[in-house]
mmCIF file of C-alpha atoms in Angstrom:
data_model
loop_
_atom_site.group_PDB
_atom_site.id
_atom_site.type_symbol
_atom_site.label_atom_id
_atom_site.label_comp_id
_atom_site.label_asym_id
_atom_site.label_seq_id
_atom_site.Cartn_x
_atom_site.Cartn_y
_atom_site.Cartn_z
ATOM 1 C CA MET A 1 -37.286 2.355 -2.758
ATOM 2 C CA GLU A 2 -35.623 2.038 0.873
ATOM 3 C CA GLY A 3 -38.455 -0.405 1.638
ATOM 4 C CA GLY A 4 -37.615 -2.516 -1.195
ATOM 5 C CA ALA A 5 -34.017 -2.250 -1.019
ATOM 6 C CA ARG A 6 -34.468 -4.025 2.260
ATOM 7 C CA ILE A 7 -36.280 -6.462 1.676
ATOM 8 C CA VAL A 8 -34.083 -7.869 -1.871
ATOM 9 C CA LEU A 9 -31.810 -7.419 0.350
ATOM 10 C CA SER A 10 -33.491 -9.858 3.278
ATOM 11 C CA VAL A 11 -33.798 -12.309 0.490
ATOM 12 C CA MET A 12 -30.032 -11.979 -1.405
ATOM 13 C CA GLY A 13 -29.068 -12.880 2.159
ATOM 14 C CA PRO A 14 -26.001 -11.226 4.955
ATOM 15 C CA GLY A 15 -23.230 -9.784 2.983
ATOM 16 C CA PRO A 16 -19.452 -10.511 3.203
ATOM 17 C CA ALA A 17 -18.244 -8.926 6.873
ATOM 18 C CA PRO A 18 -16.645 -6.175 6.983
ATOM 19 C CA ILE A 19 -13.249 -6.988 8.003
ATOM 20 C CA SER A 20 -11.628 -5.559 11.582
ATOM 21 C CA ILE A 21 -7.591 -3.430 10.647
ATOM 22 C CA GLU A 22 -6.283 -5.105 13.103
ATOM 23 C CA TRP A 23 -2.828 -7.878 12.834
ATOM 24 C CA GLU A 24 -3.956 -10.721 12.058
ATOM 25 C CA GLN A 25 -2.044 -14.244 14.465
ATOM 26 C CA GLY A 26 0.068 -15.908 11.777
ATOM 27 C CA ASP A 27 2.692 -18.231 12.273
ATOM 28 C CA GLN A 28 5.257 -16.745 10.502
ATOM 29 C CA GLY A 29 8.143 -16.065 13.407
ATOM 30 C CA ASP A 30 10.179 -13.502 13.349
ATOM 31 C CA ARG A 31 8.613 -12.341 10.295
ATOM 32 C CA GLU A 32 5.109 -11.109 13.015
ATOM 33 C CA ASP A 33 8.299 -9.863 14.942
ATOM 34 C CA LEU A 34 9.496 -8.081 12.726
ATOM 35 C CA ARG A 35 5.798 -6.311 11.219
ATOM 36 C CA ASP A 36 5.020 -5.412 15.275
ATOM 37 C CA LEU A 37 7.781 -3.728 15.820
ATOM 38 C CA MET A 38 7.384 -1.732 12.511
ATOM 39 C CA TYR A 39 4.179 -0.889 11.594
ATOM 40 C CA LEU A 40 0.598 0.278 12.745
ATOM 41 C CA PRO A 41 -2.515 -0.823 10.922
ATOM 42 C CA ASP A 42 -4.304 1.311 9.625
ATOM 43 C CA GLY A 43 -7.274 1.427 8.282
ATOM 44 C CA ASP A 44 -6.910 3.935 4.633
ATOM 45 C CA LEU A 45 -3.564 2.568 3.906
ATOM 46 C CA PHE A 46 -4.011 -1.108 5.859
ATOM 47 C CA PHE A 47 -0.472 -0.518 7.116
ATOM 48 C CA ARG A 48 1.859 2.189 7.472
ATOM 49 C CA LEU A 49 5.799 2.608 9.354
ATOM 50 C CA LYS A 50 5.763 3.930 13.147
ATOM 51 C CA PRO A 51 6.625 7.225 13.632
ATOM 52 C CA ASN A 52 9.592 7.761 16.117
ATOM 53 C CA LEU A 53 11.157 3.824 14.833
ATOM 54 C CA ALA A 54 15.613 2.664 16.098
ATOM 55 C CA VAL A 55 15.751 -0.140 14.970
ATOM 56 C CA GLU A 56 19.640 -1.050 14.726
ATOM 57 C CA SER A 57 21.332 -3.877 11.936
ATOM 58 C CA SER A 58 19.143 -7.114 11.664
ATOM 59 C CA PRO A 59 21.086 -8.845 8.469
ATOM 60 C CA SER A 60 18.995 -12.026 8.795
ATOM 61 C CA SER A 61 15.703 -9.844 8.479
ATOM 62 C CA GLY A 62 17.112 -8.051 5.809
ATOM 63 C CA VAL A 63 16.776 -4.719 7.972
ATOM 64 C CA TYR A 64 19.507 -1.743 8.178
ATOM 65 C CA ASP A 65 19.515 0.469 10.794
ATOM 66 C CA VAL A 66 15.689 1.980 10.137
ATOM 67 C CA PHE A 67 15.292 5.058 11.594
ATOM 68 C CA THR A 68 11.236 7.423 11.116
ATOM 69 C CA ASP A 69 10.453 10.463 12.033
ATOM 70 C CA GLY A 70 7.818 11.418 14.092
ATOM 71 C CA ARG A 71 5.264 11.012 10.823
ATOM 72 C CA GLY A 72 6.513 7.640 10.080
ATOM 73 C CA TYR A 73 8.940 8.334 6.978
ATOM 74 C CA ARG A 74 12.595 7.153 7.229
ATOM 75 C CA THR A 75 15.017 9.002 7.606
ATOM 76 C CA ALA A 76 18.593 8.694 7.056
ATOM 77 C CA LEU A 77 20.755 10.803 10.354
ATOM 78 C CA ASP A 78 22.566 13.240 8.059
ATOM 79 C CA ALA A 79 19.967 13.903 6.303
ATOM 80 C CA PRO A 80 18.994 17.224 4.801
ATOM 81 C CA THR A 81 15.597 19.323 5.995
ATOM 82 C CA GLY A 82 13.817 22.525 5.257
ATOM 83 C CA GLY A 83 15.372 23.017 1.820
ATOM 84 C CA ASP A 84 15.142 26.629 0.915
ATOM 85 C CA ALA A 85 15.170 25.049 -3.155
ATOM 86 C CA GLY A 86 12.171 23.304 -2.343
ATOM 87 C CA ARG A 87 10.684 19.616 -1.672
ATOM 88 C CA VAL A 88 10.839 16.558 -3.249
ATOM 89 C CA LEU A 89 8.831 13.842 -2.137
ATOM 90 C CA CYS A 90 10.238 9.460 -2.780
ATOM 91 C CA VAL A 91 6.744 8.109 -2.532
ATOM 92 C CA GLY A 92 6.694 3.399 -3.213
ATOM 93 C CA ASP A 93 7.533 0.148 -2.535
ATOM 94 C CA SER A 94 10.025 -1.240 -0.089
ATOM 95 C CA CYS A 95 12.722 -0.035 -3.153
ATOM 96 C CA THR A 96 12.164 3.765 -2.315
ATOM 97 C CA PHE A 97 11.883 2.223 1.173
ATOM 98 C CA GLY A 98 15.582 1.496 0.234
ATOM 99 C CA TRP A 99 14.415 -2.660 2.333
ATOM 100 C CA GLY A 100 18.059 -4.112 3.086
ATOM 101 C CA ALA A 101 20.006 -1.057 2.824
ATOM 102 C CA GLU A 102 21.505 1.131 5.380
ATOM 103 C CA GLY A 103 19.380 4.881 5.165
ATOM 104 C CA ALA A 104 22.589 6.869 4.396
ATOM 105 C CA GLU A 105 21.654 3.950 1.266
ATOM 106 C CA THR A 106 18.856 4.865 0.349
ATOM 107 C CA PHE A 107 18.003 6.279 -2.852
ATOM 108 C CA PRO A 108 16.563 8.834 -1.539
ATOM 109 C CA ALA A 109 18.888 9.481 0.932
ATOM 110 C CA GLN A 110 21.060 9.668 -2.096
ATOM 111 C CA LEU A 111 19.646 12.164 -3.750
ATOM 112 C CA ALA A 112 19.527 14.167 -0.789
ATOM 113 C CA GLN A 113 23.055 14.729 -0.774
ATOM 114 C CA ARG A 114 23.542 15.398 -4.441
ATOM 115 C CA LEU A 115 21.194 17.352 -4.188
ATOM 116 C CA GLU A 116 21.353 21.013 -2.607
ATOM 117 C CA GLY A 117 18.933 23.537 -0.778
ATOM 118 C CA TYR A 118 15.917 20.626 -1.648
ATOM 119 C CA GLU A 119 14.538 18.537 1.547
ATOM 120 C CA VAL A 120 13.424 14.960 0.577
ATOM 121 C CA ILE A 121 11.714 12.826 2.011
ATOM 122 C CA ASN A 122 11.522 9.265 1.899
ATOM 123 C CA ALA A 123 7.504 7.752 2.276
ATOM 124 C CA GLY A 124 8.555 4.847 1.401
ATOM 125 C CA VAL A 125 7.257 2.278 2.300
ATOM 126 C CA PRO A 126 7.778 -2.184 2.356
ATOM 127 C CA GLY A 127 4.305 -3.945 0.794
ATOM 128 C CA TYR A 128 2.599 -0.815 -1.317
ATOM 129 C CA SER A 129 0.768 -1.299 -3.502
ATOM 130 C CA SER A 130 0.182 2.104 -6.656
ATOM 131 C CA TYR A 131 -3.102 2.051 -4.841
ATOM 132 C CA GLN A 132 -1.648 2.297 -1.640
ATOM 133 C CA GLY A 133 0.912 5.424 -3.043
ATOM 134 C CA ARG A 134 -2.189 7.260 -4.438
ATOM 135 C CA ARG A 135 -3.723 7.065 -1.231
ATOM 136 C CA PHE A 136 -1.142 8.377 0.981
ATOM 137 C CA LEU A 137 -0.772 11.089 -1.365
ATOM 138 C CA GLU A 138 -4.852 11.787 -0.992
ATOM 139 C CA ILE A 139 -4.149 11.367 2.753
ATOM 140 C CA GLU A 140 -0.982 12.853 3.762
ATOM 141 C CA GLY A 141 0.953 13.595 1.236
ATOM 142 C CA TRP A 142 -0.472 17.307 -0.991
ATOM 143 C CA ASP A 143 -0.646 18.369 2.469
ATOM 144 C CA LEU A 144 3.785 18.173 2.526
ATOM 145 C CA GLU A 145 3.303 20.681 -0.683
ATOM 146 C CA PRO A 146 6.541 19.025 -2.830
ATOM 147 C CA ASP A 147 8.127 20.168 -5.336
ATOM 148 C CA VAL A 148 8.667 16.961 -7.148
ATOM 149 C CA VAL A 149 7.266 14.119 -6.721
ATOM 150 C CA THR A 150 8.735 10.607 -7.479
ATOM 151 C CA PHE A 151 6.279 7.275 -7.254
ATOM 152 C CA THR A 152 7.745 4.456 -7.720
ATOM 153 C CA PHE A 153 5.496 0.987 -7.995
ATOM 154 C CA GLY A 154 5.123 -2.024 -10.509
ATOM 155 C CA TYR A 155 6.319 -5.304 -8.246
ATOM 156 C CA ASN A 156 3.708 -5.533 -5.581
ATOM 157 C CA ASP A 157 1.170 -4.437 -7.735
ATOM 158 C CA ALA A 158 1.807 -7.326 -10.169
ATOM 159 C CA CYS A 159 1.623 -9.851 -7.608
ATOM 160 C CA ALA A 160 -1.441 -12.280 -6.912
ATOM 161 C CA ALA A 161 -3.943 -10.674 -4.866
ATOM 162 C CA ALA A 162 -2.576 -10.940 -1.422
ATOM 163 C CA ARG A 163 -4.465 -13.431 1.642
ATOM 164 C CA GLY A 164 -4.605 -13.130 5.359
ATOM 165 C CA GLY A 165 -0.981 -12.738 6.508
ATOM 166 C CA THR A 166 0.895 -10.534 8.655
ATOM 167 C CA LYS A 167 0.175 -7.476 7.519
ATOM 168 C CA ARG A 168 -3.669 -8.092 6.955
ATOM 169 C CA ASN A 169 -6.463 -9.680 8.948
ATOM 170 C CA MET A 170 -8.986 -11.697 6.513
ATOM 171 C CA PRO A 171 -10.877 -14.774 6.013
ATOM 172 C CA LYS A 172 -9.392 -17.340 5.637
ATOM 173 C CA GLY A 173 -9.890 -18.684 2.022
ATOM 174 C CA GLU A 174 -10.498 -15.262 0.642
ATOM 175 C CA SER A 175 -8.409 -13.558 -1.597
ATOM 176 C CA LEU A 176 -8.797 -9.664 -2.113
ATOM 177 C CA SER A 177 -7.261 -7.499 -4.096
ATOM 178 C CA ASP A 178 -5.962 -3.429 -3.241
ATOM 179 C CA SER A 179 -9.595 -2.015 -3.773
ATOM 180 C CA ALA A 180 -11.649 -5.536 -2.955
ATOM 181 C CA TYR A 181 -10.074 -5.140 0.731
ATOM 182 C CA ALA A 182 -10.996 -1.734 1.202
ATOM 183 C CA ALA A 183 -14.373 -2.063 0.866
ATOM 184 C CA ARG A 184 -14.382 -4.400 3.036
ATOM 185 C CA LEU A 185 -12.597 -2.667 5.377
ATOM 186 C CA LYS A 186 -15.287 0.116 5.745
ATOM 187 C CA LYS A 187 -18.625 -0.948 7.359
ATOM 188 C CA PRO A 188 -21.765 -1.283 5.857
ATOM 189 C CA SER A 189 -24.470 1.884 5.845
ATOM 190 C CA PRO A 190 -27.580 1.466 7.159
ATOM 191 C CA ILE A 191 -29.482 2.510 4.520
ATOM 192 C CA GLY A 192 -30.639 -0.892 2.972
ATOM 193 C CA LEU A 193 -30.773 1.367 -0.928
ATOM 194 C CA VAL A 194 -26.476 2.502 -0.527
ATOM 195 C CA ARG A 195 -26.200 -1.645 1.103
ATOM 196 C CA LEU A 196 -27.759 -2.721 -2.358
ATOM 197 C CA VAL A 197 -25.338 -0.882 -4.222
ATOM 198 C CA GLU A 198 -23.046 -2.097 -2.330
ATOM 199 C CA ARG A 199 -23.383 -4.861 -2.451
ATOM 200 C CA LEU A 200 -23.978 -5.435 -5.915
ATOM 201 C CA LYS A 201 -20.774 -3.888 -6.653
ATOM 202 C CA SER A 202 -18.693 -5.688 -4.304
ATOM 203 C CA PRO A 203 -16.810 -8.992 -5.215
ATOM 204 C CA LYS A 204 -18.507 -12.339 -4.095
ATOM 205 C CA SER A 205 -17.439 -14.070 -1.506
ATOM 206 C CA ALA A 206 -14.867 -16.483 -1.540
ATOM 207 C CA PRO A 207 -16.645 -20.177 -1.647
ATOM 208 C CA LYS A 208 -16.140 -22.267 1.871
ATOM 209 C CA GLY A 209 -14.422 -25.465 1.791
ATOM 210 C CA LYS A 210 -10.771 -25.712 0.461
ATOM 211 C CA PRO A 211 -10.208 -24.011 -2.964
ATOM 212 C CA GLY A 212 -10.161 -26.330 -5.931
ATOM 213 C CA LYS A 213 -7.802 -26.627 -8.755
ATOM 214 C CA LYS A 214 -9.572 -23.558 -11.208
ATOM 215 C CA GLU A 215 -10.231 -21.602 -7.712
ATOM 216 C CA LYS A 216 -6.606 -21.933 -6.883
ATOM 217 C CA GLU A 217 -5.559 -20.984 -10.089
ATOM 218 C CA GLU A 218 -7.782 -17.746 -10.459
ATOM 219 C CA ARG A 219 -6.891 -16.455 -7.704
ATOM 220 C CA SER A 220 -2.776 -16.784 -8.792
ATOM 221 C CA ALA A 221 -3.731 -15.187 -11.905
ATOM 222 C CA THR A 222 -5.936 -11.923 -10.286
ATOM 223 C CA PRO A 223 -3.586 -9.478 -9.101
ATOM 224 C CA ARG A 224 -3.704 -7.520 -6.249
ATOM 225 C CA VAL A 225 -3.523 -3.831 -8.972
ATOM 226 C CA SER A 226 -5.293 -5.001 -11.927
ATOM 227 C CA ALA A 227 -4.400 -3.568 -15.096
ATOM 228 C CA GLY A 228 -6.715 -0.949 -15.485
ATOM 229 C CA GLU A 229 -6.080 0.141 -11.798
ATOM 230 C CA PHE A 230 -2.420 0.805 -12.349
ATOM 231 C CA ARG A 231 -3.533 2.670 -14.954
ATOM 232 C CA ALA A 232 -6.000 4.790 -13.123
ATOM 233 C CA ASN A 233 -3.531 5.731 -10.586
ATOM 234 C CA LEU A 234 -0.720 6.816 -12.552
ATOM 235 C CA GLU A 235 -2.958 9.070 -13.788
ATOM 236 C CA ALA A 236 -4.366 10.577 -10.627
ATOM 237 C CA VAL A 237 -1.327 10.803 -9.794
ATOM 238 C CA ALA A 238 -0.310 13.195 -12.752
ATOM 239 C CA ASP A 239 -2.863 14.975 -11.717
ATOM 240 C CA GLY A 240 -2.850 15.629 -8.799
ATOM 241 C CA CYS A 241 1.196 17.061 -9.022
ATOM 242 C CA GLU A 242 -0.259 18.924 -12.787
ATOM 243 C CA ALA A 243 -2.873 20.603 -10.964
ATOM 244 C CA ARG A 244 -0.452 21.996 -7.398
ATOM 245 C CA GLY A 245 2.475 22.711 -9.860
ATOM 246 C CA ALA A 246 4.439 19.749 -9.122
ATOM 247 C CA ARG A 247 6.834 17.416 -10.904
ATOM 248 C CA LEU A 248 6.485 13.540 -11.224
ATOM 249 C CA VAL A 249 8.952 11.228 -12.299
ATOM 250 C CA LEU A 250 7.870 8.161 -12.324
ATOM 251 C CA VAL A 251 10.116 5.722 -11.834
ATOM 252 C CA VAL A 252 10.871 1.822 -13.198
ATOM 253 C CA TRP A 253 12.672 -0.938 -12.687
ATOM 254 C CA PRO A 254 13.475 -3.796 -14.731
ATOM 255 C CA LEU A 255 11.035 -5.938 -13.607
ATOM 256 C CA ASN A 256 10.108 -9.403 -15.057
ATOM 257 C CA GLU A 257 6.948 -8.146 -14.961
ATOM 258 C CA ILE A 258 4.817 -5.278 -14.912
ATOM 259 C CA PRO A 259 0.815 -4.788 -14.764
ATOM 260 C CA GLY A 260 -0.460 -5.597 -18.044
ATOM 261 C CA GLU A 261 3.114 -6.622 -19.391
ATOM 262 C CA LYS A 262 4.525 -9.695 -20.628
ATOM 263 C CA ALA A 263 8.055 -10.418 -18.826
ATOM 264 C CA VAL A 264 11.029 -7.304 -19.888
ATOM 265 C CA ASP A 265 14.400 -7.679 -20.656
#
């Protein structure tokens, strides 16, 4: 079987090269500077907030007094910690992080002020999808032993599949969903049979040259997280909470579009 797999691979030719987890050198000016200031590349989560950040207000970039603790979670300077009643873990995108809001104005910070005895952790990261939120919980979130988990995603999931940019490193012309991007971050196995299975399951390489109108339409119609994947991520988080006796609170903002749904009022 191993020999046969190697022969098939030699006939199929080389597959897509794995993606290295590093910043792509973009041309977005101040946004790139902000990326280098606030984020770190991450092999599992694609990117994450730097620990021990202290960024003063920069209204032009939408950043207002961003402070992170030693784990890279956004905190308000006067936020209660180590609550006796329990711990609330807020997982989400820029809405949870509080883009454009000062530390004390984010909804996790306001929860901390209102829930006496609870420690509230703001683990929101701008640009995150439900895929990244689920992976965050699997990698480190569950280890925090939360009593309550707020899970707030939708907008980034429904966005068109991400291309190379300030927080991603992809060959030009490619557009990958989050799950496909994660698969390309993995190094190929030296075992031919495993590589063959991976090749058959992996997305096809993008054609060289400029994409045609049809290809552009297909890319723009492909979300970062499909409706089925979005549902699977929510179910996995719900199962994780149930297994650990934690309460799950799903927060859905009034968006114009969410995965698998038409526009809502």
